mmCIF file of C-alpha atoms and ligand atoms in Angstrom:
data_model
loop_
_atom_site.group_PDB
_atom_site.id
_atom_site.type_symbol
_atom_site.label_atom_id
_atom_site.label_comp_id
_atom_site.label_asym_id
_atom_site.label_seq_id
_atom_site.Cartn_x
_atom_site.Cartn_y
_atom_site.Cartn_z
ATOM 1 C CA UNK A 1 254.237 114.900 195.589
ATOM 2 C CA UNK A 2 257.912 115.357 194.938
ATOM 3 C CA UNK A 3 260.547 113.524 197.081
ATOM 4 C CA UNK A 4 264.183 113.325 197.230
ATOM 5 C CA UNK A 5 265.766 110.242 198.679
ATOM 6 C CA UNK A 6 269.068 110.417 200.106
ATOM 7 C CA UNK A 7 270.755 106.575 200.272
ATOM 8 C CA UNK A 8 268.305 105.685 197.645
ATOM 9 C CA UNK A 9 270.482 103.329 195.549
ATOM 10 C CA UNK A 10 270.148 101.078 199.252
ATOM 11 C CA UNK A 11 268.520 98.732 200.490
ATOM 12 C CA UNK A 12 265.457 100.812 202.282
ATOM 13 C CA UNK A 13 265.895 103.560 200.023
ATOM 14 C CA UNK A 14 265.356 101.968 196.517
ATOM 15 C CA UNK A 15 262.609 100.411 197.829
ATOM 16 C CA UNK A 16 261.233 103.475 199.446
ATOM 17 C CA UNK A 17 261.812 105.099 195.691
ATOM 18 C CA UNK A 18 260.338 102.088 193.545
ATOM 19 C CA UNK A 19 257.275 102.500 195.382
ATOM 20 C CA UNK A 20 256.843 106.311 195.812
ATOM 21 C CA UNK A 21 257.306 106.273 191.543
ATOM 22 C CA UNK A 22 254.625 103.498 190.958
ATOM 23 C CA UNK A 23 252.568 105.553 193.511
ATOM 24 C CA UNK A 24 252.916 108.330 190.694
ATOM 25 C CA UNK A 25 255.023 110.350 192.499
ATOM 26 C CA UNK A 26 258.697 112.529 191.482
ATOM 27 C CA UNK A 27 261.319 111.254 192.847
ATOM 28 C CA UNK A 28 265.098 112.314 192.870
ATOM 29 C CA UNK A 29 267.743 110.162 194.186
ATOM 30 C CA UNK A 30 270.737 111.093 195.499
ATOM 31 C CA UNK A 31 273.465 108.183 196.420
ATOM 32 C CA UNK A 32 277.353 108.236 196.161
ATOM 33 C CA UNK A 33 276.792 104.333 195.500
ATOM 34 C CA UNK A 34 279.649 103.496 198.060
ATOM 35 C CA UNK A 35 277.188 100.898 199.363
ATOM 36 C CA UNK A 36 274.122 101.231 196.955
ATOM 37 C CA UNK A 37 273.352 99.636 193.912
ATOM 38 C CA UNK A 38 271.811 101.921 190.882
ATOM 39 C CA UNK A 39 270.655 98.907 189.304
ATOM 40 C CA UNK A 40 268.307 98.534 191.602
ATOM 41 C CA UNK A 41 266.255 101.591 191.175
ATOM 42 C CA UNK A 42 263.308 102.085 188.796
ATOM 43 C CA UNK A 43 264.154 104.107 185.744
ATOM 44 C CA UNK A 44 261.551 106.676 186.692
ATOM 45 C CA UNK A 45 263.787 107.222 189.253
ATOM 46 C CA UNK A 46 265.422 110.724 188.819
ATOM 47 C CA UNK A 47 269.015 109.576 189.994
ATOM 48 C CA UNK A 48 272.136 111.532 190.485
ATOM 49 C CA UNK A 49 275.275 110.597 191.941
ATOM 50 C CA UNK A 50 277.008 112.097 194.687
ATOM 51 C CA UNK A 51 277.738 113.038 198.828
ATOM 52 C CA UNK A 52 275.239 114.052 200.852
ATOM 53 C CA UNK A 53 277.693 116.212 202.122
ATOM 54 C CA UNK A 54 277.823 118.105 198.753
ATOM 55 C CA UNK A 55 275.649 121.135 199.461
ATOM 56 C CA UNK A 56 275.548 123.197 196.050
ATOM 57 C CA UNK A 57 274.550 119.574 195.226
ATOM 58 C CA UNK A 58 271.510 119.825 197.294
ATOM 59 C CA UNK A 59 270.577 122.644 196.595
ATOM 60 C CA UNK A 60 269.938 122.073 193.246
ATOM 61 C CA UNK A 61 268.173 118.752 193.760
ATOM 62 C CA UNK A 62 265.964 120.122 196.811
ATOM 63 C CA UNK A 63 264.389 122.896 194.421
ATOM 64 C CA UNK A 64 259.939 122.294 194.268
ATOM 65 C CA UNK A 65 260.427 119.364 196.720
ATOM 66 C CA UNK A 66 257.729 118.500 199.352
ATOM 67 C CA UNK A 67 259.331 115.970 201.337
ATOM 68 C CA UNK A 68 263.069 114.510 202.018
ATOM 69 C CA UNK A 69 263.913 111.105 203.134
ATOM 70 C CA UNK A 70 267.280 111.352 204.770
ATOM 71 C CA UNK A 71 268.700 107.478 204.711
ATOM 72 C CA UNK A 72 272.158 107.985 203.266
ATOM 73 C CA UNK A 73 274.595 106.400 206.425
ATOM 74 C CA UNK A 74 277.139 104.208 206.795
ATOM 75 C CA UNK A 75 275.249 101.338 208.490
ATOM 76 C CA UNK A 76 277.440 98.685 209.822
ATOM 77 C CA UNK A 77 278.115 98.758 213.729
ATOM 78 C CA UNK A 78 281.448 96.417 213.843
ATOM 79 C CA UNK A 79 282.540 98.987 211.305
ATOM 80 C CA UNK A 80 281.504 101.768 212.943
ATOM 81 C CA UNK A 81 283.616 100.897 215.924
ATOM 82 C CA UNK A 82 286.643 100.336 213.942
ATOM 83 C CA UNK A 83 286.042 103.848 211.893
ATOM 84 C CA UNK A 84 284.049 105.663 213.803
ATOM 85 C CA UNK A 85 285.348 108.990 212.637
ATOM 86 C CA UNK A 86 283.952 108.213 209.292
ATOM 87 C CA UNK A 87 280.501 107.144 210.727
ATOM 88 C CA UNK A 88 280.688 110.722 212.484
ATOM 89 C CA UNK A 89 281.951 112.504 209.223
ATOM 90 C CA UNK A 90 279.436 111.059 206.926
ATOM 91 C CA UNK A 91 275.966 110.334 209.502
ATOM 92 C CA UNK A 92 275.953 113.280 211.448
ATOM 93 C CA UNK A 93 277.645 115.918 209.115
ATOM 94 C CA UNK A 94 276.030 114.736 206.215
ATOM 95 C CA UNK A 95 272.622 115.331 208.225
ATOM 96 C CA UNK A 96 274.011 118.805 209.220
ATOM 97 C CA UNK A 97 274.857 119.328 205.758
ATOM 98 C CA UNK A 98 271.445 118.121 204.674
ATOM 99 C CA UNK A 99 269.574 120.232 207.377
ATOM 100 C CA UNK A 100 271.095 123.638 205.992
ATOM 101 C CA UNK A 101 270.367 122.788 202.409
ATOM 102 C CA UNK A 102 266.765 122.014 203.989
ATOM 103 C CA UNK A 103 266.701 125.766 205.522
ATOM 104 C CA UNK A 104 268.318 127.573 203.037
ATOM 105 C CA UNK A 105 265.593 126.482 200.219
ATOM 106 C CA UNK A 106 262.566 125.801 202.373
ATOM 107 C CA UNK A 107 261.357 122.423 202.087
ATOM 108 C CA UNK A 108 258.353 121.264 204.492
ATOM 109 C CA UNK A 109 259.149 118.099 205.930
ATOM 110 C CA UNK A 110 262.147 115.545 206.592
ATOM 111 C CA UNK A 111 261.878 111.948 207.537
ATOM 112 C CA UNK A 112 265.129 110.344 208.896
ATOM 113 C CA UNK A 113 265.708 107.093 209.348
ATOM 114 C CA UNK A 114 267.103 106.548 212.734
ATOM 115 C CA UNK A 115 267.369 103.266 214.286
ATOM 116 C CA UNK A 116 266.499 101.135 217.279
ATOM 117 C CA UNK A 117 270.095 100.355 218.176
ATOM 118 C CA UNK A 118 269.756 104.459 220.127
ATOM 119 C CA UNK A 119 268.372 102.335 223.207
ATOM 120 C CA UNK A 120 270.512 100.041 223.797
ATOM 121 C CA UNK A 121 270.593 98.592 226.832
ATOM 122 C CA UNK A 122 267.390 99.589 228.761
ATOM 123 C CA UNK A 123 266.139 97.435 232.173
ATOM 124 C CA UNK A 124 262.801 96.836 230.281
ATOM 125 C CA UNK A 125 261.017 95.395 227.405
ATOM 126 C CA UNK A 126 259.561 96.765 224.717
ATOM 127 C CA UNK A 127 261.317 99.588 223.719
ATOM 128 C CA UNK A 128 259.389 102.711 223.553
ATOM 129 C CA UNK A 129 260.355 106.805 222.193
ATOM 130 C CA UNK A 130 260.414 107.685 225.841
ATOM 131 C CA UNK A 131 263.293 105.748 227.269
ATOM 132 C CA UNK A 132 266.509 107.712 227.400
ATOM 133 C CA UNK A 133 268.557 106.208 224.620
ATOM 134 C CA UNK A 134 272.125 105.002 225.500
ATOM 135 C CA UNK A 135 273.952 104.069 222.113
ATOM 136 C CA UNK A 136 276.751 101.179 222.504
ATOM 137 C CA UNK A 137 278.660 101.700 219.697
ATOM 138 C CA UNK A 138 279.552 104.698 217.227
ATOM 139 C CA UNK A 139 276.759 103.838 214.704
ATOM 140 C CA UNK A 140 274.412 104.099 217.522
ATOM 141 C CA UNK A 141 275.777 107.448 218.261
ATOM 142 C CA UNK A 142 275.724 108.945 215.075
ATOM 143 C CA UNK A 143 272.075 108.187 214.594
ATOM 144 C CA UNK A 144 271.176 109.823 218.024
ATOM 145 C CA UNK A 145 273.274 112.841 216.734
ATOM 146 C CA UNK A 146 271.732 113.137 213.596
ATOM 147 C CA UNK A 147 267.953 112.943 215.161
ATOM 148 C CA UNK A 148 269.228 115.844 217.041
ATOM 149 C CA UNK A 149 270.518 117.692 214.773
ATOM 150 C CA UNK A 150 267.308 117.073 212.768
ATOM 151 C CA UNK A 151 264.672 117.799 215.741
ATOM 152 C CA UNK A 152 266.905 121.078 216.598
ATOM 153 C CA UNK A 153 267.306 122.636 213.612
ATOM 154 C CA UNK A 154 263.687 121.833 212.624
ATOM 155 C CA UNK A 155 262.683 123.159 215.332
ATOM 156 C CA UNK A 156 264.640 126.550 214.584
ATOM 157 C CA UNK A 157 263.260 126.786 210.851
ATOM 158 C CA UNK A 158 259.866 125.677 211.120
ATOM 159 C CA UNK A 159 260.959 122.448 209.153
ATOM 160 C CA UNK A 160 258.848 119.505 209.552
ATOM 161 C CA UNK A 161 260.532 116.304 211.282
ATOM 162 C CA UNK A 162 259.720 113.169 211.383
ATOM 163 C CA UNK A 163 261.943 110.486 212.620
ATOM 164 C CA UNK A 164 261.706 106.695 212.545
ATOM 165 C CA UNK A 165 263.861 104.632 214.658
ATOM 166 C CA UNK A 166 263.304 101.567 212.117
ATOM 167 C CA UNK A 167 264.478 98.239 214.009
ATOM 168 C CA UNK A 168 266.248 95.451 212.165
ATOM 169 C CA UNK A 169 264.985 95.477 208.530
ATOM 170 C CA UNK A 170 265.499 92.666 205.852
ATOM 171 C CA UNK A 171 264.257 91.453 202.680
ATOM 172 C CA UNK A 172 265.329 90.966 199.053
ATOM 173 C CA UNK A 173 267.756 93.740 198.145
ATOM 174 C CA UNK A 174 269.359 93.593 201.281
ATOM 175 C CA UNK A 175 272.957 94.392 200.886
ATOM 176 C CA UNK A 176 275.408 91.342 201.615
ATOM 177 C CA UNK A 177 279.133 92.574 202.043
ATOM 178 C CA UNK A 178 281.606 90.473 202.833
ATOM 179 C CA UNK A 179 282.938 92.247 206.227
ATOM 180 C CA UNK A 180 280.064 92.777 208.476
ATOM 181 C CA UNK A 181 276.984 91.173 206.312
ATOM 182 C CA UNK A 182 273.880 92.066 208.126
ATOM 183 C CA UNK A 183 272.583 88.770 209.757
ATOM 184 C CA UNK A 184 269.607 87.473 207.940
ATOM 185 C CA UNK A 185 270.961 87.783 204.026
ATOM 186 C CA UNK A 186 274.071 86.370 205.520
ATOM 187 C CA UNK A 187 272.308 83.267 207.293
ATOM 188 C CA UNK A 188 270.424 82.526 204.332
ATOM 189 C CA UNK A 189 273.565 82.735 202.154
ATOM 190 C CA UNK A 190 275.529 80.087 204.479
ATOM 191 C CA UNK A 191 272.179 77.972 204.875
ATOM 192 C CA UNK A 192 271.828 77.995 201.010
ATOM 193 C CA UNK A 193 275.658 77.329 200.225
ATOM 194 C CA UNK A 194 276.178 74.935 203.168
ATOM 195 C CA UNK A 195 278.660 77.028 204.484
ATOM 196 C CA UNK A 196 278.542 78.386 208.331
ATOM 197 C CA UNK A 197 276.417 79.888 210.672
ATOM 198 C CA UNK A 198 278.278 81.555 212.945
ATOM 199 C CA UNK A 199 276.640 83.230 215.785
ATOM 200 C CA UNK A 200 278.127 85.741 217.984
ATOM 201 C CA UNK A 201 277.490 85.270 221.801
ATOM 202 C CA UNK A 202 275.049 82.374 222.991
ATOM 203 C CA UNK A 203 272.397 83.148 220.398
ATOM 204 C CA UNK A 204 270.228 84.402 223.681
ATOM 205 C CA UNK A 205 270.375 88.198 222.260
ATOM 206 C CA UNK A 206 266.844 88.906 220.789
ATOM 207 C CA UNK A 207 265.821 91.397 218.056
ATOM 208 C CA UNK A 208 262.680 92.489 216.567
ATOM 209 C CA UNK A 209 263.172 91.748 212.716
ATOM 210 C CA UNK A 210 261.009 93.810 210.063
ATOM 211 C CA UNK A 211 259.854 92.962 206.570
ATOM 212 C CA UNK A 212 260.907 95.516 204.101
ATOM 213 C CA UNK A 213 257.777 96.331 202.779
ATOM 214 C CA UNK A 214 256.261 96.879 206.536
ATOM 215 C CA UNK A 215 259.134 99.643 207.059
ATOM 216 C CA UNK A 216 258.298 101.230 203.697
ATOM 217 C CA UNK A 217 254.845 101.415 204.669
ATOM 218 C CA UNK A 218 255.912 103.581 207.910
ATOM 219 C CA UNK A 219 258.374 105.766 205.638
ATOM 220 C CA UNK A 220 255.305 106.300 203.235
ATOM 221 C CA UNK A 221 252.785 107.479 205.637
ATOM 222 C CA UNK A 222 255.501 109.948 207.574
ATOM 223 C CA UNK A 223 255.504 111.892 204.745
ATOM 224 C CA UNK A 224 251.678 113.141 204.957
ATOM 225 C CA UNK A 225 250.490 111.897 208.520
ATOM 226 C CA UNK A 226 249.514 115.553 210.038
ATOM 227 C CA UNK A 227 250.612 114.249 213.610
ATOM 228 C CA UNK A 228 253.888 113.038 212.695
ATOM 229 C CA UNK A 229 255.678 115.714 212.692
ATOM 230 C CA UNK A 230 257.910 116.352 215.471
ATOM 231 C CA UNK A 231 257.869 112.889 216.651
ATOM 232 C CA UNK A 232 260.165 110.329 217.421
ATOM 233 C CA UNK A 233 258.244 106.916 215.743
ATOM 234 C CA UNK A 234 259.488 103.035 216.238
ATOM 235 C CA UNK A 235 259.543 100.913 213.447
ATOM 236 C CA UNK A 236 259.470 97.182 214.043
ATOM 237 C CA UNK A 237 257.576 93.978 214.090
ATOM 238 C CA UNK A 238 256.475 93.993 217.371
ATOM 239 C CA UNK A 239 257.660 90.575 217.838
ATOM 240 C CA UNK A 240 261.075 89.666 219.331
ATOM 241 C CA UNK A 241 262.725 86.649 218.317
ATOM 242 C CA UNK A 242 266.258 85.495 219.794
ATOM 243 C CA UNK A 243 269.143 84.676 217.285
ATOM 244 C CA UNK A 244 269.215 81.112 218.643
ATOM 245 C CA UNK A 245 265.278 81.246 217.204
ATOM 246 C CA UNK A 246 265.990 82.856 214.095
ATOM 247 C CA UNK A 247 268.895 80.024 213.235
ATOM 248 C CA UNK A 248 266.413 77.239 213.450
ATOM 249 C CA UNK A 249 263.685 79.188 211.636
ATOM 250 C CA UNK A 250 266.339 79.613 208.586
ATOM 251 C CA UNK A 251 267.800 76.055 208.670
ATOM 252 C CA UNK A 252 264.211 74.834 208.645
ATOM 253 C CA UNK A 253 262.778 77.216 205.678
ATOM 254 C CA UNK A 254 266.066 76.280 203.561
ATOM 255 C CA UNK A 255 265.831 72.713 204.443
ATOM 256 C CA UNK A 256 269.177 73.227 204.976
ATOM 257 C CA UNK A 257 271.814 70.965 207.044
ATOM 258 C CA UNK A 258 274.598 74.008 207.100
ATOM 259 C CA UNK A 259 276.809 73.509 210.420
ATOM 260 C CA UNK A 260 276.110 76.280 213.035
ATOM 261 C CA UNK A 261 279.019 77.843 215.252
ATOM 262 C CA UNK A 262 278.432 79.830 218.232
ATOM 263 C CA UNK A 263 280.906 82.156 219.301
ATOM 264 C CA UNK A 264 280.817 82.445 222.763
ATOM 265 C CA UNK A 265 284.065 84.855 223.131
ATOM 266 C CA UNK A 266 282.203 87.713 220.668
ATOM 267 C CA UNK A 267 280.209 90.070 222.437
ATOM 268 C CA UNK A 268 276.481 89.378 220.889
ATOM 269 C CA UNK A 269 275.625 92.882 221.160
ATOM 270 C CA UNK A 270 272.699 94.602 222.900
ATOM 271 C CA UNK A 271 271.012 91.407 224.961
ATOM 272 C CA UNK A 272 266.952 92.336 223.755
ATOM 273 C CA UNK A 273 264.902 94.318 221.195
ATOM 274 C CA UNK A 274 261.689 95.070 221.101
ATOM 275 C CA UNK A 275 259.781 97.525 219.666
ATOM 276 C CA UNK A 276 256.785 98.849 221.260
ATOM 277 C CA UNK A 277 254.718 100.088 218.328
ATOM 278 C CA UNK A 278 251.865 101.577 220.308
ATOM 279 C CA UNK A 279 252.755 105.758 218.968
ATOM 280 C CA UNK A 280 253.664 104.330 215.244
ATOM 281 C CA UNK A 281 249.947 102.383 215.088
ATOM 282 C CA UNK A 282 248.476 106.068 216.638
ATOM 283 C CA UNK A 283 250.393 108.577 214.357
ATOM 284 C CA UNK A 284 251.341 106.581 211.380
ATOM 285 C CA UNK A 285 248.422 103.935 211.268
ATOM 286 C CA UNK A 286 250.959 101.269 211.045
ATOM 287 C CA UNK A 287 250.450 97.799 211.844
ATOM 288 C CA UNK A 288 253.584 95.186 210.330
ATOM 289 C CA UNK A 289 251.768 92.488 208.343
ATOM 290 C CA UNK A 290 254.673 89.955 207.761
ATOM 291 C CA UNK A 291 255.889 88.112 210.479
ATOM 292 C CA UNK A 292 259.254 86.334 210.157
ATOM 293 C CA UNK A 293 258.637 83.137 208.589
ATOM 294 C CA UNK A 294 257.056 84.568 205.590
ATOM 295 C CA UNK A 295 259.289 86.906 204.982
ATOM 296 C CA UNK A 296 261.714 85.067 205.185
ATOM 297 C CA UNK A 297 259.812 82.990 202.728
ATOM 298 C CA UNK A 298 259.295 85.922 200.292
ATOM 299 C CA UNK A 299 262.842 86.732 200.629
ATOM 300 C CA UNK A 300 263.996 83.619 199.148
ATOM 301 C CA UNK A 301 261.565 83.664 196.467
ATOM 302 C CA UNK A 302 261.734 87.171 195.186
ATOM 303 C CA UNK A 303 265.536 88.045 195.750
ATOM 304 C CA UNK A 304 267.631 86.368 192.268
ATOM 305 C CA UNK A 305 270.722 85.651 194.891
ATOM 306 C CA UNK A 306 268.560 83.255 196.805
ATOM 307 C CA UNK A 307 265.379 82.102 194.727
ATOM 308 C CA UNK A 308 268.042 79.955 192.353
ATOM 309 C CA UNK A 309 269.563 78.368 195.298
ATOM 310 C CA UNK A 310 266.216 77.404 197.092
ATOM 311 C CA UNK A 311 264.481 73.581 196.610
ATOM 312 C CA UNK A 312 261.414 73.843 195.628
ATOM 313 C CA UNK A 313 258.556 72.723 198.113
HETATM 314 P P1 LIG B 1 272.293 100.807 202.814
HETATM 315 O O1 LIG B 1 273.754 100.755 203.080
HETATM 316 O O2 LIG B 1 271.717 99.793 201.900
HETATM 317 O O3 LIG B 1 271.867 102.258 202.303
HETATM 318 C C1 LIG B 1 272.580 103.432 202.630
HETATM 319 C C2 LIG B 1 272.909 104.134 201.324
HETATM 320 O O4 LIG B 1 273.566 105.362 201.628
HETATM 321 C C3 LIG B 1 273.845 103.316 200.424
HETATM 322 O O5 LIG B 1 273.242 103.138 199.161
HETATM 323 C C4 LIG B 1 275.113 104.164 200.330
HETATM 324 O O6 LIG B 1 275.751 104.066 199.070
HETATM 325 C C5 LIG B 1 274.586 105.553 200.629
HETATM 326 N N1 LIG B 1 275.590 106.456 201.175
HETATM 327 C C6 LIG B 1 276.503 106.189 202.150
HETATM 328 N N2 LIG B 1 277.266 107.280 202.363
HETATM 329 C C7 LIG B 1 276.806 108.252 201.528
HETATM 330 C C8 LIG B 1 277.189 109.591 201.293
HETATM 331 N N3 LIG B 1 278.212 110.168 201.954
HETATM 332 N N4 LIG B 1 276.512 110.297 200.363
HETATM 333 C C9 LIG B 1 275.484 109.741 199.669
HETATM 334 N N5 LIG B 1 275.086 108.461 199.846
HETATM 335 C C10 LIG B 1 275.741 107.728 200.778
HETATM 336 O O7 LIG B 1 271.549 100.740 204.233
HETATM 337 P P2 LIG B 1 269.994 100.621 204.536
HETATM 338 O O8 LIG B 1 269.823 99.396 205.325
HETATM 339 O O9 LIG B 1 269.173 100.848 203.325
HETATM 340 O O10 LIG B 1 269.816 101.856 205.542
HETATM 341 C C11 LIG B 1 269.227 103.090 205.122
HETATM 342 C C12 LIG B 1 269.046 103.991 206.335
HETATM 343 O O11 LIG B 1 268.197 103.352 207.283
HETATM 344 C C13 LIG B 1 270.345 104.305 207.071
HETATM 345 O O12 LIG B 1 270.292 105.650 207.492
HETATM 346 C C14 LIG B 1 270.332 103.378 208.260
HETATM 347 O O13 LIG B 1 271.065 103.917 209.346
HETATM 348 C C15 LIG B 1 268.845 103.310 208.546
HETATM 349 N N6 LIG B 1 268.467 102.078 209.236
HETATM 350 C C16 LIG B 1 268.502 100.864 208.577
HETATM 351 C C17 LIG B 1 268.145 99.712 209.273
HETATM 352 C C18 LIG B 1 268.161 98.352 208.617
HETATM 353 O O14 LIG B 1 267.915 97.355 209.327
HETATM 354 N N7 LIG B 1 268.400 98.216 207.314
HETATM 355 C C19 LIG B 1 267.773 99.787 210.607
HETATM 356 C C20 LIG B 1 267.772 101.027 211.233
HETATM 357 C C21 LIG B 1 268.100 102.162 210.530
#
């Protein structure tokens, strides 16, 4: 088949692309690298560089393709609610943007990558598609948006959707910036460097973590899976795990002695996460296969930032 990836120089979509290519598959790439990393794409990765806001762009790039993954986002929520005009301008007009490139050349199916932070606070445990979604911050927002925008003008075109609300992913590859680093590269990081571990809130907040290569099996079978499309579809582990949890989990794989701060004054966020997986195992056939210890395992031993820093067993 032929794809094209939006985001694919990140962390989910390079390797989306790296496996869609040794799959035998075309892929184009599309990534204005303000995040992602070209380095870490395959070279039979057909990459070009640029907005997904850039429609003449898009055209061009969408021409004989079957399916598109839309991941390009800003991703951070504390940065989201300190900018959130530009989490508006580039998540939900760059998936407008995308959507009437989609129309105006006539490609089947889309596949967004939403995210699990939609629900936010609900009464109940596990999460499931049903709930009505109510987003906390304005990354949360933008995503619900953009699966709007996606469902509606699908709907309008006779474009396949698909979207994944994909729960909190990590791995090697995972991006580490120094203003809001996502929580698992940046634990490992401190762990590994005896530096600090600080946690916001009481460490009480659960989340359902998910290996990489589980969430690349759900964006893989969205692409073909005949009763996808026009669904809403969790991605997650399953399992829910609070941050107090994960802390001890990553001092004890590390064998690390790094000091741990809680911040009791920071909000912690939305207070559980769980995904129920029941539709993804029905439509998609997906079942995660790596709980959190060994991936956190593989993550130190396959990512170059952390498998020089890690004693041996
Ligand atoms: P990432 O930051 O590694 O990837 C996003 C990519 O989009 C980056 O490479 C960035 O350079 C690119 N990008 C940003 N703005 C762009 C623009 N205007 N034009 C073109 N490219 C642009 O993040 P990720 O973790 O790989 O996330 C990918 C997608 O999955 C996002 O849509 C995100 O909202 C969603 N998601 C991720 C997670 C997770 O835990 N990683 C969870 C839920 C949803």
């Amino acid at each position: 088949m032929n794809f094209l990836i939006t985001g694919a120089a990140g962390f989910l979509g390079s390797a989306l692309a790296n496996h869609l290519v040794q799959q035998g598959h075309q892929v184009r790439g599309l990534d204005d690298l303000s995040a992602g990393d070209r380095a870490a794409l395959s070279p039979e990765v057909l990459f070009t560089r640029g907005d997904v806001r850039d429609r003449p762009k898009l055209w061009t790039l969408l021409q004989d393709v079957d399916c598109v993954y839309h991941l390009a986002a800003r991703v951070s929520v504390p940065e989201s609610v300190l900018y959130p005009r530009e989490y508006n301008d580039v998540n939900v007009g760059g998936t407008v943007a995308l959507m009437e490139a989609l129309r105006d050349v006539g490609v089947r199916r889309v596949v967004l990558a939403s995210s699990g932070a939609v629900y936010g606070h609900q009464p109940t445990q596990p999460l499931h598609e049903d709930m009505m979604p109510h987003p906390h911050s304005p990354y949360a927002v933008s995503k619900l948006a953009a699966e709007h925008y996606v469902r509606t003008i699908g709907e309008l075109w006779g474009i396949e959707t698909v979207v994944l609300r994909v729960f909190n992913a990590y791995g090697p590859g995972q991006h580490l910036p120094p203003a809001h680093p996502p929580v698992i590269p940046n634990f490992l990081y401190q762990a590994l460097h005896n530096g600090t571990l600080v946690v916001h809130g009481d460490g009480s907040q659960t989340r359902d973590y998910v290996f990489i290569d589980d969430v690349v099996d759900a964006l893989t079978a969205a692409a073909t899976a005949p009763q996808a499309a026009g669904e809403i579809i969790n991605v997650g582990s399953g399992q829910e795990i609070s941050v107090r949890e994960l802390v001890a989990l990553v001092l004890k794989t590390t064998g690390s002695r790094a000091e741990v701060v809680y911040n009791p004054r920071a909000a912690g966020g939305v207070l559980r996460m769980r995904a129920d997986l029941t539709r993804a195992a029905q439509v998609l056939n997906y079942h995660p296969k790596t709980d959190l210890a060994t991936g956190l395992r593989l993550t130190l031993q396959t990512d170059p930032r952390f498998r020089q820093h890690t004693p041996s067993p």
